[in-house]
């Protein structure tokens, strides 16, 4: 049983607003008191949060835990431990593990491994839309749903043709499962690894045109219109792609989208010097794309933020740029760099919480949480004054690969409380235990 916790004197933000003073009481992992006035009674842990910002915890829409199949990079235990330390309360696990999550036995294996860690972090599993993600034979979605999958996904793997795409949507809709896609036209993307522009040309890197994203978005939107199926577009990278999804949402189509945090903070200029840490897919794009993505996040065209967590071992990035593995380790920088969006006036506090907590929960089909009485006690205390420089050597994740190294943060996580559980190390390190 988790300890009872009282948090007093905190400033707070949630999806509905900002509050000068909020005190919480937590018992058995749930919020039992939420008011400007501190709760009475005896508490196992008393936290004076004067000068800190209280917020609901991060809900991550794409986290590769590297298990099964790639434990030389990370594993379920290491990455859930990192999530708990970094203020991440839940993660969605894409199906591109090895073996692929295309049958109930793999779902059961993952659930058993997660349970065995004892972690309070929730793992929501996405099943594969097609067998082995090969894009030809539709998976047994009903069996995957019965095994506990909350949605299906095709990741960045191409489907054979639009007829298969339509059948996937129809089949998913029959089980009321949303489809998560990373929109990419494989023929247009080819073997590309960098945004089609002056930087890729100068560096001699094979390009990925914006059209590789927008053509795929357009196809999916046409099929959503025809079938009524729910689709979530993951990790948009282009301004035009974001505008297309925003227009579809305004027209009432059941679609949503997220953007990876690094796409809002970096452009393809980060590739200078052939820095493989900046090799991500979809690629970092132009300043115009970055600005439009920021605007669409602020306006609600893009529903959610994610960190697209992909931990790698050293050798995966220690290669020529186009031969290195794509992806960035993102959980350690999620909160610290998301706070910099507030400093840049890209979004405000409530918009940030909607993007990293409320909307991801809705996309995953999970009940609303926040800082309300009765909610699971998933929250963070953020220190806006503790602006450090991103240093991968101190990451909690086993993955040290990030294009954000050396960037100044907008603050830090002073304390993470997931399902009412706080690590003693965090209490001691930040001297919050009174």
Coordinates of C-alpha atoms in Angstrom, one line a residue:
X1 CA 0.0 0.0 0.0
X2 CA 1.4 3.4 -0.9
X3 CA 2.0 6.1 1.7
X4 CA -0.4 8.9 2.5
X5 CA 1.0 12.2 1.2
X6 CA 0.1 15.8 1.8
X7 CA 1.4 18.5 -0.6
X8 CA 0.9 22.1 0.5
X9 CA 1.7 25.6 -0.8
X10 CA 2.0 24.7 -4.5
X11 CA 1.2 26.7 -7.5
X12 CA -0.7 24.5 -9.9
X13 CA -1.8 24.1 -13.5
X14 CA -4.2 21.6 -15.0
X15 CA -6.2 21.5 -18.3
X16 CA -8.7 24.0 -16.9
X17 CA -6.5 26.8 -15.6
X18 CA -3.7 28.0 -13.3
X19 CA -4.1 28.3 -9.5
X20 CA -2.0 30.4 -7.1
X21 CA -2.4 27.9 -4.3
X22 CA -3.4 24.3 -4.3
X23 CA -3.0 21.6 -1.6
X24 CA -3.5 17.9 -2.1
X25 CA -4.1 15.0 0.1
X26 CA -3.3 11.5 -1.3
X27 CA -4.3 8.2 0.2
X28 CA -4.1 4.7 -1.3
X29 CA -2.8 6.2 -4.5
X30 CA -5.7 8.5 -5.1
X31 CA -6.4 12.2 -4.5
X32 CA -8.7 12.6 -1.6
X33 CA -8.3 16.4 -1.1
X34 CA -7.8 19.2 -3.6
X35 CA -8.3 22.7 -2.3
X36 CA -6.5 26.0 -1.6
X37 CA -6.7 25.0 2.1
X38 CA -4.3 22.3 3.3
X39 CA -5.9 19.0 4.5
X40 CA -6.0 18.2 8.2
X41 CA -5.0 14.9 9.8
X42 CA -1.9 12.8 9.9
X43 CA 0.1 12.0 6.8
X44 CA 3.1 9.7 6.2
X45 CA 4.8 12.2 3.9
X46 CA 4.5 16.0 4.2
X47 CA 5.7 18.0 1.3
X48 CA 6.1 21.8 1.4
X49 CA 6.0 22.8 -2.3
X50 CA 6.5 26.5 -1.9
X51 CA 8.0 27.9 -5.1
X52 CA 7.2 24.7 -7.2
X53 CA 4.6 24.1 -9.8
X54 CA 2.2 21.2 -9.4
X55 CA 0.9 19.5 -12.6
X56 CA -0.7 16.2 -13.7
X57 CA 1.9 13.7 -14.9
X58 CA 2.9 13.1 -18.5
X59 CA 1.0 10.5 -20.6
X60 CA 3.3 9.3 -23.4
X61 CA 1.8 8.2 -26.7
X62 CA 4.9 6.4 -28.2
X63 CA 7.5 4.7 -26.0
X64 CA 9.7 1.9 -27.3
X65 CA 10.6 -0.1 -24.2
X66 CA 12.9 -2.3 -26.4
X67 CA 11.5 -5.5 -25.0
X68 CA 10.9 -8.1 -26.5
X69 CA 13.7 -8.1 -29.0
X70 CA 16.2 -5.4 -28.3
X71 CA 17.3 -5.6 -24.7
X72 CA 20.8 -4.5 -25.7
X73 CA 19.3 -1.1 -26.0
X74 CA 17.0 -1.0 -23.0
X75 CA 14.3 -3.1 -21.3
X76 CA 10.9 -2.8 -19.8
X77 CA 12.2 -2.5 -16.2
X78 CA 14.8 0.2 -17.0
X79 CA 12.4 2.3 -19.1
X80 CA 9.5 2.1 -16.7
X81 CA 11.9 3.1 -13.9
X82 CA 13.0 6.0 -16.0
X83 CA 9.4 7.0 -16.7
X84 CA 8.5 7.0 -13.0
X85 CA 11.5 9.2 -12.2
X86 CA 10.8 11.6 -15.1
X87 CA 7.1 12.2 -14.3
X88 CA 5.6 9.9 -16.9
X89 CA 2.6 8.1 -15.6
X90 CA 1.6 6.0 -18.6
X91 CA 3.1 5.0 -21.9
X92 CA 1.6 3.6 -25.2
X93 CA 3.8 0.7 -26.5
X94 CA 3.8 0.5 -30.3
X95 CA 3.7 -3.0 -31.8
X96 CA 7.1 -2.9 -33.6
X97 CA 8.8 -5.2 -31.1
X98 CA 10.4 -8.5 -32.0
X99 CA 8.3 -10.5 -32.2
X100 CA 5.7 -8.1 -33.4
X101 CA 2.6 -7.6 -31.2
X102 CA 0.3 -9.4 -33.7
X103 CA -1.0 -12.2 -31.5
X104 CA -2.3 -12.5 -28.0
X105 CA 0.7 -14.5 -26.7
X106 CA 3.0 -11.5 -27.3
X107 CA 0.5 -9.2 -25.5
X108 CA 0.4 -11.7 -22.5
X109 CA 4.2 -11.9 -22.4
X110 CA 4.5 -8.1 -22.3
X111 CA 1.8 -7.7 -19.6
X112 CA 3.5 -10.3 -17.5
X113 CA 6.9 -8.6 -17.8
X114 CA 5.3 -5.2 -16.9
X115 CA 3.6 -6.7 -13.9
X116 CA 6.8 -8.3 -12.8
X117 CA 8.5 -4.9 -12.5
X118 CA 6.1 -3.7 -9.8
X119 CA 6.2 -0.3 -11.6
X120 CA 3.2 2.0 -11.0
X121 CA 3.6 3.3 -14.6
X122 CA 0.8 2.1 -16.8
X123 CA 1.6 0.4 -20.1
X124 CA -1.1 0.6 -22.9
X125 CA -0.3 -1.9 -25.7
X126 CA -1.0 -1.2 -29.3
X127 CA -1.5 -4.3 -31.5
X128 CA -0.3 -4.6 -35.0
X129 CA -2.7 -3.8 -37.8
X130 CA -1.2 -6.4 -40.1
X131 CA 0.6 -9.7 -39.4
X132 CA 4.3 -9.0 -38.7
X133 CA 3.5 -5.4 -39.8
X134 CA 4.1 -6.6 -43.3
X135 CA 1.2 -4.6 -44.7
X136 CA -0.6 -7.4 -46.4
X137 CA -2.5 -9.8 -44.1
X138 CA -4.8 -8.1 -41.5
X139 CA -4.2 -9.2 -37.9
X140 CA -6.7 -10.8 -35.6
X141 CA -7.8 -7.5 -34.1
X142 CA -10.6 -9.0 -32.0
X143 CA -8.2 -11.4 -30.3
X144 CA -5.7 -8.6 -29.7
X145 CA -8.5 -6.4 -28.2
X146 CA -9.6 -9.3 -25.9
X147 CA -5.9 -9.7 -24.8
X148 CA -5.9 -6.1 -23.7
X149 CA -4.7 -4.0 -26.6
X150 CA -6.3 -0.5 -26.5
X151 CA -5.8 0.2 -30.2
X152 CA -3.9 -0.9 -33.3
X153 CA -1.0 0.6 -35.2
X154 CA 1.0 0.2 -38.3
X155 CA 3.9 2.4 -37.1
X156 CA 6.0 3.6 -40.1
X157 CA 5.5 0.3 -42.0
X158 CA 3.7 0.7 -45.3
X159 CA 0.5 -1.1 -46.2
X160 CA 0.5 -2.8 -49.5
X161 CA -2.2 -0.6 -51.1
X162 CA -5.2 1.5 -50.4
X163 CA -7.5 -1.5 -50.5
X164 CA -5.7 -3.0 -47.6
X165 CA -5.8 0.4 -45.8
X166 CA -9.5 0.5 -46.2
X167 CA -10.0 -3.1 -44.9
X168 CA -7.8 -2.3 -41.9
X169 CA -10.0 0.7 -41.1
X170 CA -13.3 -1.2 -41.5
X171 CA -12.0 -4.1 -39.4
X172 CA -10.7 -1.8 -36.7
X173 CA -14.0 0.1 -36.6
X174 CA -16.0 -3.1 -36.2
X175 CA -14.1 -3.7 -32.9
X176 CA -14.2 0.0 -31.9
X177 CA -10.4 0.2 -32.0
X178 CA -8.6 3.4 -33.1
X179 CA -5.8 3.1 -35.6
X180 CA -2.5 4.8 -34.8
X181 CA -0.5 5.6 -38.0
X182 CA 2.8 7.3 -38.7
X183 CA 1.9 8.7 -42.1
X184 CA 4.5 8.1 -44.7
X185 CA 4.4 7.2 -48.4
X186 CA 7.1 4.5 -48.6
X187 CA 7.7 5.1 -52.3
X188 CA 8.3 8.8 -51.8
X189 CA 10.4 8.4 -48.7
X190 CA 12.6 5.7 -50.2
X191 CA 15.8 5.3 -48.2
X192 CA 15.8 9.0 -47.2
X193 CA 17.1 10.1 -43.9
X194 CA 16.9 13.9 -44.0
X195 CA 14.4 16.6 -44.9
X196 CA 14.4 17.4 -48.6
X197 CA 16.0 20.9 -48.6
X198 CA 19.3 22.8 -48.7
X199 CA 20.8 21.0 -45.7
X200 CA 20.3 17.5 -47.2
X201 CA 21.6 18.7 -50.6
X202 CA 24.7 20.3 -49.0
X203 CA 25.5 17.2 -46.9
X204 CA 24.7 14.7 -49.7
X205 CA 22.1 12.9 -47.7
X206 CA 19.1 11.0 -49.3
X207 CA 16.0 13.2 -48.8
X208 CA 12.5 12.6 -47.5
X209 CA 10.1 15.1 -49.1
X210 CA 7.2 16.7 -47.2
X211 CA 5.0 15.0 -49.8
X212 CA 5.9 11.6 -48.3
X213 CA 3.9 12.7 -45.3
X214 CA 1.1 14.7 -46.9
X215 CA 0.3 12.1 -49.5
X216 CA -0.1 9.5 -46.8
X217 CA -2.2 11.9 -44.7
X218 CA -4.4 12.6 -47.6
X219 CA -5.0 8.9 -48.3
X220 CA -5.9 8.1 -44.7
X221 CA -8.2 11.1 -44.5
X222 CA -10.1 10.0 -47.6
X223 CA -10.5 6.5 -46.1
X224 CA -11.6 7.9 -42.8
X225 CA -14.3 9.9 -44.6
X226 CA -15.4 6.8 -46.3
X227 CA -15.4 4.4 -43.3
X228 CA -15.9 6.6 -40.2
X229 CA -13.1 4.8 -38.5
X230 CA -11.0 6.6 -35.8
X231 CA -7.4 7.4 -36.8
X232 CA -4.6 9.0 -34.8
X233 CA -1.7 10.5 -36.7
X234 CA 1.5 10.0 -34.8
X235 CA 4.6 12.2 -35.0
X236 CA 3.6 14.7 -37.7
X237 CA 6.6 16.6 -39.0
X238 CA 5.4 18.9 -41.7
X239 CA 3.4 22.1 -41.4
X240 CA 1.2 21.1 -44.3
X241 CA 0.4 17.7 -42.8
X242 CA -0.6 19.4 -39.6
X243 CA -2.9 21.8 -41.5
X244 CA -4.5 18.9 -43.3
X245 CA -5.4 17.1 -40.1
X246 CA -6.6 20.4 -38.5
X247 CA -8.9 21.0 -41.4
X248 CA -10.2 17.4 -41.2
X249 CA -10.9 17.8 -37.4
X250 CA -12.7 21.1 -38.1
X251 CA -14.9 19.2 -40.6
X252 CA -15.8 16.7 -38.0
X253 CA -13.7 13.7 -39.0
X254 CA -12.8 11.4 -36.0
X255 CA -9.0 12.1 -36.3
X256 CA -6.3 13.4 -33.9
X257 CA -2.6 14.0 -34.1
X258 CA 0.5 14.4 -32.0
X259 CA 3.9 16.0 -32.6
X260 CA 7.2 14.9 -31.1
X261 CA 8.7 17.5 -28.8
X262 CA 12.0 17.7 -30.8
X263 CA 10.1 18.8 -33.9
X264 CA 9.0 21.9 -32.1
X265 CA 12.5 22.7 -30.8
X266 CA 14.8 21.8 -33.7
X267 CA 15.1 22.1 -37.5
X268 CA 17.2 20.3 -40.0
X269 CA 20.0 22.7 -39.1
X270 CA 20.7 20.3 -36.2
X271 CA 22.1 17.9 -38.8
X272 CA 25.3 20.0 -39.2
X273 CA 28.4 18.0 -38.7
X274 CA 26.5 14.8 -39.6
X275 CA 25.3 14.6 -35.9
X276 CA 23.6 11.2 -35.8
X277 CA 21.8 12.2 -32.6
X278 CA 19.6 14.3 -34.9
X279 CA 18.8 11.3 -37.1
X280 CA 15.1 10.9 -36.4
X281 CA 12.1 9.7 -38.5
X282 CA 10.2 11.5 -39.6
X283 CA 13.1 13.9 -40.1
X284 CA 13.6 17.3 -38.6
X285 CA 12.3 19.7 -41.1
X286 CA 12.4 23.4 -42.0
X287 CA 11.9 26.5 -39.8
X288 CA 8.6 27.1 -41.6
X289 CA 7.4 23.6 -40.8
X290 CA 8.5 24.0 -37.1
X291 CA 6.6 27.3 -36.8
X292 CA 3.4 25.9 -38.3
X293 CA 3.6 22.8 -36.0
X294 CA 3.9 25.2 -33.0
X295 CA 1.0 27.2 -34.2
X296 CA -1.2 24.1 -34.8
X297 CA -0.4 22.8 -31.3
X298 CA -1.5 26.2 -29.9
X299 CA -4.6 26.3 -32.0
X300 CA -5.6 22.7 -31.2
X301 CA -5.2 21.3 -34.7
X302 CA -2.5 19.0 -33.2
X303 CA -4.0 17.4 -30.2
X304 CA -1.0 16.1 -28.2
X305 CA 2.7 16.3 -27.5
X306 CA 4.8 13.2 -27.3
X307 CA 8.5 12.5 -26.8
X308 CA 8.7 9.5 -29.2
X309 CA 11.0 7.7 -26.8
X310 CA 13.4 5.5 -28.7
X311 CA 16.5 4.6 -26.6
X312 CA 19.5 3.3 -28.5
X313 CA 22.9 1.8 -27.5
X314 CA 26.1 3.8 -28.4
X315 CA 26.9 1.8 -31.5
X316 CA 23.5 2.4 -33.1
X317 CA 24.5 6.1 -33.5
X318 CA 28.2 5.6 -34.0
X319 CA 28.0 5.2 -37.8
X320 CA 27.7 7.3 -40.9
X321 CA 24.6 9.4 -40.7
X322 CA 22.5 7.5 -43.3
X323 CA 23.6 4.1 -41.8
X324 CA 22.9 5.1 -38.2
X325 CA 19.6 4.1 -36.5
X326 CA 16.9 6.7 -36.3
X327 CA 15.3 7.8 -33.0
X328 CA 15.9 9.8 -29.8
X329 CA 15.6 8.9 -26.2
X330 CA 13.0 11.4 -25.0
X331 CA 11.5 10.7 -21.5
X332 CA 14.3 12.4 -19.6
X333 CA 13.7 15.6 -21.5
X334 CA 9.9 15.5 -21.8
X335 CA 9.0 17.9 -18.9
X336 CA 12.2 19.9 -18.9
X337 CA 12.0 20.9 -22.5
X338 CA 8.2 21.1 -22.7
X339 CA 8.5 23.9 -20.1
X340 CA 10.6 25.8 -22.6
X341 CA 7.5 26.0 -24.8
X342 CA 6.0 28.2 -22.0
X343 CA 9.1 30.4 -22.0
X344 CA 8.8 30.9 -25.8
X345 CA 5.0 31.7 -25.4
X346 CA 4.2 28.9 -27.9
X347 CA 1.5 27.6 -25.6
X348 CA 0.3 28.5 -22.1
X349 CA 0.2 26.3 -19.0
X350 CA -3.3 24.8 -19.4
X351 CA -2.6 24.1 -23.1
X352 CA 0.6 22.2 -22.1
X353 CA -1.4 20.0 -19.7
X354 CA -4.0 19.3 -22.3
X355 CA -1.3 18.4 -24.8
X356 CA 0.7 16.1 -22.5
X357 CA -1.9 14.7 -20.2
X358 CA -5.6 15.2 -21.0
X359 CA -5.6 14.7 -24.7
X360 CA -3.3 11.7 -24.7
X361 CA -5.6 10.0 -22.2
X362 CA -8.6 10.7 -24.5
X363 CA -6.7 9.4 -27.5
X364 CA -5.9 6.2 -25.6
X365 CA -9.5 5.8 -24.6
X366 CA -8.7 6.2 -20.9
X367 CA -10.7 8.2 -18.3
X368 CA -9.8 11.7 -17.5
X369 CA -7.5 12.2 -14.5
X370 CA -5.9 15.6 -13.6
X371 CA -5.8 17.0 -10.1
X372 CA -9.4 16.3 -9.1
X373 CA -10.6 14.4 -6.1
X374 CA -10.9 10.7 -6.9
X375 CA -8.2 10.8 -9.7
X376 CA -5.2 8.5 -9.6
X377 CA -2.4 10.4 -7.9
X378 CA -0.2 10.9 -11.0
X379 CA 1.5 14.2 -10.7
X380 CA 4.8 16.1 -10.8
X381 CA 6.3 19.0 -8.9
X382 CA 8.2 21.2 -11.4
X383 CA 11.0 23.6 -10.5
X384 CA 10.9 26.4 -13.1
X385 CA 13.9 28.1 -11.5
X386 CA 16.1 25.0 -11.9
X387 CA 17.1 25.6 -15.6
X388 CA 19.8 23.3 -16.5
X389 CA 21.5 22.1 -19.7
X390 CA 20.5 18.8 -21.1
X391 CA 23.2 16.3 -20.3
X392 CA 22.6 12.7 -21.4
X393 CA 25.1 11.3 -19.0
X394 CA 22.5 11.8 -16.2
X395 CA 19.5 10.3 -18.0
X396 CA 17.5 7.8 -16.1
X397 CA 16.8 5.9 -19.3
X398 CA 19.4 3.5 -20.6
X399 CA 19.2 5.5 -23.9
X400 CA 21.6 8.4 -24.0
X401 CA 20.8 9.4 -27.6
X402 CA 19.2 12.9 -27.9
X403 CA 19.5 15.8 -30.3
X404 CA 18.7 18.1 -27.4
X405 CA 22.0 17.7 -25.6
X406 CA 23.4 21.1 -24.6
X407 CA 20.0 22.8 -24.8
X408 CA 18.9 24.9 -21.8
X409 CA 15.8 23.6 -20.2
X410 CA 12.7 25.5 -19.0
X411 CA 12.9 23.9 -15.6
X412 CA 13.2 20.4 -14.1
X413 CA 11.2 17.7 -12.4
X414 CA 11.7 18.2 -8.6
X415 CA 9.5 15.2 -7.7
X416 CA 7.4 12.6 -9.5
X417 CA 4.4 10.9 -7.9
X418 CA 2.9 8.0 -9.8
X419 CA -0.1 6.3 -8.4
X420 CA 0.8 7.8 -5.0
X421 CA 4.3 6.3 -5.1
X422 CA 7.4 8.6 -4.6
X423 CA 10.9 7.3 -4.7
X424 CA 12.7 8.0 -1.4
X425 CA 15.8 9.1 -3.4
X426 CA 13.8 11.9 -5.0
X427 CA 12.5 13.0 -1.6
X428 CA 16.0 13.1 -0.2
X429 CA 17.6 14.7 -3.2
X430 CA 15.2 17.6 -3.3
X431 CA 14.8 18.1 0.5
X432 CA 11.0 18.1 0.1
X433 CA 10.3 15.7 2.9
X434 CA 9.3 17.6 6.0

